[in-house]
Amino acid sequence: MSIAGKNMFADVIVDISHKSIDRAFCYRIPDEVKDQVGIGSKVRIPFGNGNKERCGYIIAISDNPTDEIDASRIKDILGPAEKSFTAEENLIALAAFIREQYGSTMITALNTVLPVKKVIQKKENRTIVSKVPVLTIEQGIELAEKKKQRAKVRLLRELLGNERISYSLVTGKLNVSAPTIKSLEKEGFLTIEVTEREDIPFGFRALSEERPKLSDEQEYIVSEIQKDRKNGICGQYFIYGITGSGKTEVYMQLIENCLKEGKEAILLIPEISLTYQNLLRFYRRFGNKVSVVHSKLSDGEKYEQFRKAKEGEISIMIGPRSALFTPFQNLGMIIIDEEHENSYKSETTPKYHAREVAYKLGEIANAPVVLGSATPSLESFYRVRKGELREFRLTKRLTGGTLPEVSIVDMKEELAAGNKTVFSKKLKSLMEDRLEKGEQIMLFLNRRGYSGSVLCRECGEIIKCPHCDISLSEHRGGTLMCHYCGYSTGMVKKCPKCGSTKIAGFRAGTEQIEESIHKMFPQAVVLRMDADTTKKSEDYEAILSKFAAREADILLGTQMIVKGHDFKGVTLMGILLADMSLGSNDYRAAERTFQLLTQAAGRAGRGDMPGETVIQTYQPDHYAITYAASQDYEGFYEEEIAYREFMEYPPAGHMLCVQFFGPDWTRLSRLSIGMTNEVKEKLDGFEELGIKQIGPGKAALGKKQDIYRQVVYYKHPTKEALIRIKDYMEKRMTEISVLKEQIQFDFDPMNTF
Ligand code: ADP
Ligand code: ZN
Ligand code: ZN
């Protein structure tokens, strides 16, 4: 065995268009190629028994071979391969970044980033076409009647009148089975014609030449970004403007400029906003250059869209966070609309945030990144303030209409006055008024995060953890628990603030509210939108378009109704239980509440008639509520960032949540305690750097499907310090013998566990 020189080894994946990537092979990197390769490089390797030359990608480099095979049997990399396309290399580099930043194996990261190759099942339209003269059909009917073949008779009768009938109509409405159709085909009465269905709604291949003349504010943004591009500056920008202020129009112009230079663009839009109406604008402007990916596509369909992108058949990809991984060869721009949306964070390992990955992709591909929002995430505005994002503002609403008049109703006073219903006197009388006038009403039930938080119905006090400034949640059996530190106490009987005994976990659902509306206003037509009424993918749009067509007076729903459409007929917005999302047990509760309320409040008065919004709350003085009522983002930001800075919560600092999973409680707690102690003792710099540790303790959801969960939080001003903890634990998990225990990492979590 040679001891001279340091051997370097590489993990190489051989075929990245394989069904799924499951295995890497270990190769030695010979000295003469060391300088020419790195992670993500495409290399030539001998493969298989015949040592046939093939191409592969390096996904990891180390001093020791990772394969447990005899070192002498490890083959050498032949050399770097010719660069054919950069798309894959960019994505592999991105996977390496994701692996490092969020924690997972390289294989998992690659499978997140690279499309799975699957054969697409062509969508087809089938038509039944009559092949014989009418006289013959009549004979056929006679014969079938004698034989009592009723289905055959039905279909043949239909063919007398129509030469062509859609297949699905025949099997559906006429209730004729496939074998019957087949047998008529055999007898020569008919043929089945198959045509391919189009991906893109037809008719938009002819592009619309019309575009509005950009306003001065819009023009300024487009030209400044263009100027940077000309000067080779690959910037990061933030467009801050309320809904209807013309952000999308700016995106479209930016994309058009990009296409003119022969480059491609990715536009991220949250899944819930990928409505037909919104997409139509892009189809009209860019025709079949546009493709869309979303969660309802099959793997095959998704792969097909990515293939088109790779081969240059399309130049614009629109979709939720996974659209980021479109393998464009020549990416020229990344745009993230509604950048504050939580859905940009992945909830499965690797738990990456699309915004952060987009910055990285922009860097790798040398493409500018543009973010837009009406209610910026604290993260983004923090970057704006630090000068890391260049801010542009759109200050005018172009859709007409005026901002609604917003009032806050204190529900504690309603209760004191004997009103025990969900509707305040004010909201009820405004509803009466609108129903009389035939104007529309939206009611938003802010239900998110209500699960389990407990409040005083007399003074609005939410019961909080004495150590963490986070509300306690009610667990089965009546104990209250803190999800951050594990503090627990019995059910509070008396309000710590006012002494009242009217303390309860608040529960109210859309269904109950719908019932009470029916009782109050029996004549009103109500549409309800929540998880139950939108199970099928069409349901959501169906409800929206019904309401837009004014087929109902009231649209009642959860946060789904807050996003998306403009309804010109709506002149009243009622927000029920506005503080419910404040009670949720994590540090982002105020931000989430502010965003939701601001969006909801702005829903009324989009048409010619002025609108009014009523916010019902138990905490009329809470800053998230008062600033939402005055639509004052910056006021809210100042207050919220002061809180985050004081508590060292993101974005003022970084936070790592480590979750431990396992079927045996004793083993699991031993693992979580052992691991965290070890990190504290052995990780260089843990003490000196001042890393803060909270926990370990039982997770909020302490057990799910017989798997126990433990959780520990770390806080530090830098992410690097936390990444070191992750790396240490990841490594230790491969070394110690764990039976069924698992560990997951979540940086700057959106929810706490
Ligand atoms: P946002 O994305 O900020 O909600 P949009 O780009 O959708 O705003 O613009 C809102 C409406 O105003 C759209 O109907 C759009 O067609 C229209 N609009 C945008 N820019 C202009 C402009 N410069 N002139 C006229 N109408 C415009
Ligand atoms: Zn109280
Ligand atoms: Zn606590």
PDB file of N, CA, C and O in Angstrom, residues 337-366:
ATOM      1  N   ASP A 337     -42.586  35.945  -6.811  1.00  0.00           N
ATOM      2  CA  ASP A 337     -43.725  36.783  -6.445  1.00  0.00           C
ATOM      3  C   ASP A 337     -44.248  36.333  -5.085  1.00  0.00           C
ATOM      4  O   ASP A 337     -44.118  35.169  -4.727  1.00  0.00           O
ATOM      5  N   GLU A 338     -44.827  37.258  -4.345  1.00  0.00           N
ATOM      6  CA  GLU A 338     -45.361  36.937  -3.006  1.00  0.00           C
ATOM      7  C   GLU A 338     -44.304  36.225  -2.185  1.00  0.00           C
ATOM      8  O   GLU A 338     -44.554  35.176  -1.603  1.00  0.00           O
ATOM      9  N   GLU A 339     -43.130  36.838  -2.158  1.00  0.00           N
ATOM     10  CA  GLU A 339     -41.980  36.173  -1.555  1.00  0.00           C
ATOM     11  C   GLU A 339     -42.172  35.853  -0.076  1.00  0.00           C
ATOM     12  O   GLU A 339     -41.437  35.052   0.489  1.00  0.00           O
ATOM     13  N   HIS A 340     -43.153  36.458   0.560  1.00  0.00           N
ATOM     14  CA  HIS A 340     -43.365  36.236   1.993  1.00  0.00           C
ATOM     15  C   HIS A 340     -44.103  34.922   2.286  1.00  0.00           C
ATOM     16  O   HIS A 340     -44.228  34.526   3.439  1.00  0.00           O
ATOM     17  N   GLU A 341     -44.609  34.261   1.234  1.00  0.00           N
ATOM     18  CA  GLU A 341     -45.428  33.070   1.454  1.00  0.00           C
ATOM     19  C   GLU A 341     -44.654  31.928   2.124  1.00  0.00           C
ATOM     20  O   GLU A 341     -43.560  31.579   1.706  1.00  0.00           O
ATOM     21  N   ASN A 342     -45.263  31.339   3.118  1.00  0.00           N
ATOM     22  CA  ASN A 342     -44.616  30.239   3.836  1.00  0.00           C
ATOM     23  C   ASN A 342     -44.383  29.015   2.973  1.00  0.00           C
ATOM     24  O   ASN A 342     -43.519  28.197   3.265  1.00  0.00           O
ATOM     25  N   SER A 343     -45.177  28.879   1.923  1.00  0.00           N
ATOM     26  CA  SER A 343     -45.058  27.666   1.111  1.00  0.00           C
ATOM     27  C   SER A 343     -43.737  27.611   0.340  1.00  0.00           C
ATOM     28  O   SER A 343     -43.431  26.593  -0.261  1.00  0.00           O
ATOM     29  N   TYR A 344     -42.971  28.676   0.373  1.00  0.00           N
ATOM     30  CA  TYR A 344     -41.653  28.620  -0.269  1.00  0.00           C
ATOM     31  C   TYR A 344     -40.638  27.821   0.543  1.00  0.00           C
ATOM     32  O   TYR A 344     -39.543  27.548   0.095  1.00  0.00           O
ATOM     33  N   LYS A 345     -41.034  27.492   1.751  1.00  0.00           N
ATOM     34  CA  LYS A 345     -40.151  26.650   2.557  1.00  0.00           C
ATOM     35  C   LYS A 345     -40.622  25.210   2.431  1.00  0.00           C
ATOM     36  O   LYS A 345     -41.804  24.920   2.602  1.00  0.00           O
ATOM     37  N   SER A 346     -39.685  24.318   2.140  1.00  0.00           N
ATOM     38  CA  SER A 346     -40.047  22.907   2.033  1.00  0.00           C
ATOM     39  C   SER A 346     -40.296  22.311   3.406  1.00  0.00           C
ATOM     40  O   SER A 346     -39.589  22.622   4.356  1.00  0.00           O
ATOM     41  N   GLU A 347     -41.299  21.483   3.495  1.00  0.00           N
ATOM     42  CA  GLU A 347     -41.601  20.876   4.787  1.00  0.00           C
ATOM     43  C   GLU A 347     -41.021  19.475   4.933  1.00  0.00           C
ATOM     44  O   GLU A 347     -41.165  18.832   5.957  1.00  0.00           O
ATOM     45  N   THR A 348     -40.378  19.004   3.862  1.00  0.00           N
ATOM     46  CA  THR A 348     -39.719  17.706   3.976  1.00  0.00           C
ATOM     47  C   THR A 348     -38.215  17.892   3.760  1.00  0.00           C
ATOM     48  O   THR A 348     -37.785  18.850   3.133  1.00  0.00           O
ATOM     49  N   THR A 349     -37.449  16.975   4.293  1.00  0.00           N
ATOM     50  CA  THR A 349     -35.989  17.036   4.193  1.00  0.00           C
ATOM     51  C   THR A 349     -35.541  16.894   2.750  1.00  0.00           C
ATOM     52  O   THR A 349     -36.060  16.019   2.072  1.00  0.00           O
ATOM     53  N   PRO A 350     -34.635  17.701   2.266  1.00  0.00           N
ATOM     54  CA  PRO A 350     -34.026  18.855   2.916  1.00  0.00           C
ATOM     55  C   PRO A 350     -34.990  20.033   2.988  1.00  0.00           C
ATOM     56  O   PRO A 350     -35.614  20.384   1.993  1.00  0.00           O
ATOM     57  N   LYS A 351     -35.078  20.627   4.181  1.00  0.00           N
ATOM     58  CA  LYS A 351     -36.059  21.696   4.393  1.00  0.00           C
ATOM     59  C   LYS A 351     -35.486  23.037   3.935  1.00  0.00           C
ATOM     60  O   LYS A 351     -35.127  23.884   4.744  1.00  0.00           O
ATOM     61  N   TYR A 352     -35.430  23.189   2.636  1.00  0.00           N
ATOM     62  CA  TYR A 352     -34.808  24.388   2.072  1.00  0.00           C
ATOM     63  C   TYR A 352     -35.829  25.511   1.913  1.00  0.00           C
ATOM     64  O   TYR A 352     -37.028  25.260   1.851  1.00  0.00           O
ATOM     65  N   HIS A 353     -35.328  26.738   1.882  1.00  0.00           N
ATOM     66  CA  HIS A 353     -36.189  27.872   1.579  1.00  0.00           C
ATOM     67  C   HIS A 353     -35.899  28.333   0.158  1.00  0.00           C
ATOM     68  O   HIS A 353     -34.760  28.638  -0.165  1.00  0.00           O
ATOM     69  N   ALA A 354     -36.950  28.394  -0.675  1.00  0.00           N
ATOM     70  CA  ALA A 354     -36.756  28.717  -2.089  1.00  0.00           C
ATOM     71  C   ALA A 354     -36.082  30.074  -2.275  1.00  0.00           C
ATOM     72  O   ALA A 354     -35.322  30.274  -3.215  1.00  0.00           O
ATOM     73  N   ARG A 355     -36.335  31.004  -1.358  1.00  0.00           N
ATOM     74  CA  ARG A 355     -35.743  32.330  -1.496  1.00  0.00           C
ATOM     75  C   ARG A 355     -34.224  32.230  -1.381  1.00  0.00           C
ATOM     76  O   ARG A 355     -33.486  32.784  -2.207  1.00  0.00           O
ATOM     77  N   GLU A 356     -33.756  31.495  -0.397  1.00  0.00           N
ATOM     78  CA  GLU A 356     -32.305  31.369  -0.194  1.00  0.00           C
ATOM     79  C   GLU A 356     -31.658  30.561  -1.318  1.00  0.00           C
ATOM     80  O   GLU A 356     -30.569  30.879  -1.781  1.00  0.00           O
ATOM     81  N   VAL A 357     -32.352  29.520  -1.761  1.00  0.00           N
ATOM     82  CA  VAL A 357     -31.823  28.714  -2.860  1.00  0.00           C
ATOM     83  C   VAL A 357     -31.799  29.548  -4.145  1.00  0.00           C
ATOM     84  O   VAL A 357     -30.883  29.432  -4.959  1.00  0.00           O
ATOM     85  N   ALA A 358     -32.780  30.424  -4.295  1.00  0.00           N
ATOM     86  CA  ALA A 358     -32.805  31.292  -5.480  1.00  0.00           C
ATOM     87  C   ALA A 358     -31.601  32.237  -5.496  1.00  0.00           C
ATOM     88  O   ALA A 358     -30.997  32.461  -6.539  1.00  0.00           O
ATOM     89  N   TYR A 359     -31.252  32.780  -4.332  1.00  0.00           N
ATOM     90  CA  TYR A 359     -30.057  33.638  -4.285  1.00  0.00           C
ATOM     91  C   TYR A 359     -28.835  32.848  -4.757  1.00  0.00           C
ATOM     92  O   TYR A 359     -28.013  33.333  -5.510  1.00  0.00           O
ATOM     93  N   LYS A 360     -28.747  31.614  -4.279  1.00  0.00           N
ATOM     94  CA  LYS A 360     -27.604  30.781  -4.639  1.00  0.00           C
ATOM     95  C   LYS A 360     -27.606  30.462  -6.134  1.00  0.00           C
ATOM     96  O   LYS A 360     -26.588  30.564  -6.804  1.00  0.00           O
ATOM     97  N   LEU A 361     -28.784  30.086  -6.639  1.00  0.00           N
ATOM     98  CA  LEU A 361     -28.888  29.773  -8.065  1.00  0.00           C
ATOM     99  C   LEU A 361     -28.528  31.000  -8.900  1.00  0.00           C
ATOM    100  O   LEU A 361     -27.833  30.892  -9.915  1.00  0.00           O
ATOM    101  N   GLY A 362     -28.992  32.165  -8.454  1.00  0.00           N
ATOM    102  CA  GLY A 362     -28.653  33.408  -9.150  1.00  0.00           C
ATOM    103  C   GLY A 362     -27.145  33.599  -9.223  1.00  0.00           C
ATOM    104  O   GLY A 362     -26.594  33.977 -10.258  1.00  0.00           O
ATOM    105  N   GLU A 363     -26.495  33.294  -8.129  1.00  0.00           N
ATOM    106  CA  GLU A 363     -25.043  33.407  -8.058  1.00  0.00           C
ATOM    107  C   GLU A 363     -24.370  32.410  -9.015  1.00  0.00           C
ATOM    108  O   GLU A 363     -23.483  32.769  -9.781  1.00  0.00           O
ATOM    109  N   ILE A 364     -24.835  31.158  -8.970  1.00  0.00           N
ATOM    110  CA  ILE A 364     -24.243  30.115  -9.806  1.00  0.00           C
ATOM    111  C   ILE A 364     -24.464  30.417 -11.289  1.00  0.00           C
ATOM    112  O   ILE A 364     -23.555  30.305 -12.104  1.00  0.00           O
ATOM    113  N   ALA A 365     -25.688  30.803 -11.636  1.00  0.00           N
ATOM    114  CA  ALA A 365     -26.027  30.980 -13.046  1.00  0.00           C
ATOM    115  C   ALA A 365     -25.792  32.413 -13.514  1.00  0.00           C
ATOM    116  O   ALA A 365     -26.039  32.744 -14.664  1.00  0.00           O
ATOM    117  N   ASN A 366     -25.343  33.252 -12.599  1.00  0.00           N
ATOM    118  CA  ASN A 366     -25.133  34.650 -12.905  1.00  0.00           C
ATOM    119  C   ASN A 366     -26.419  35.323 -13.397  1.00  0.00           C
ATOM    120  O   ASN A 366     -26.444  36.002 -14.414  1.00  0.00           O
TER     121      ASN A 366
END
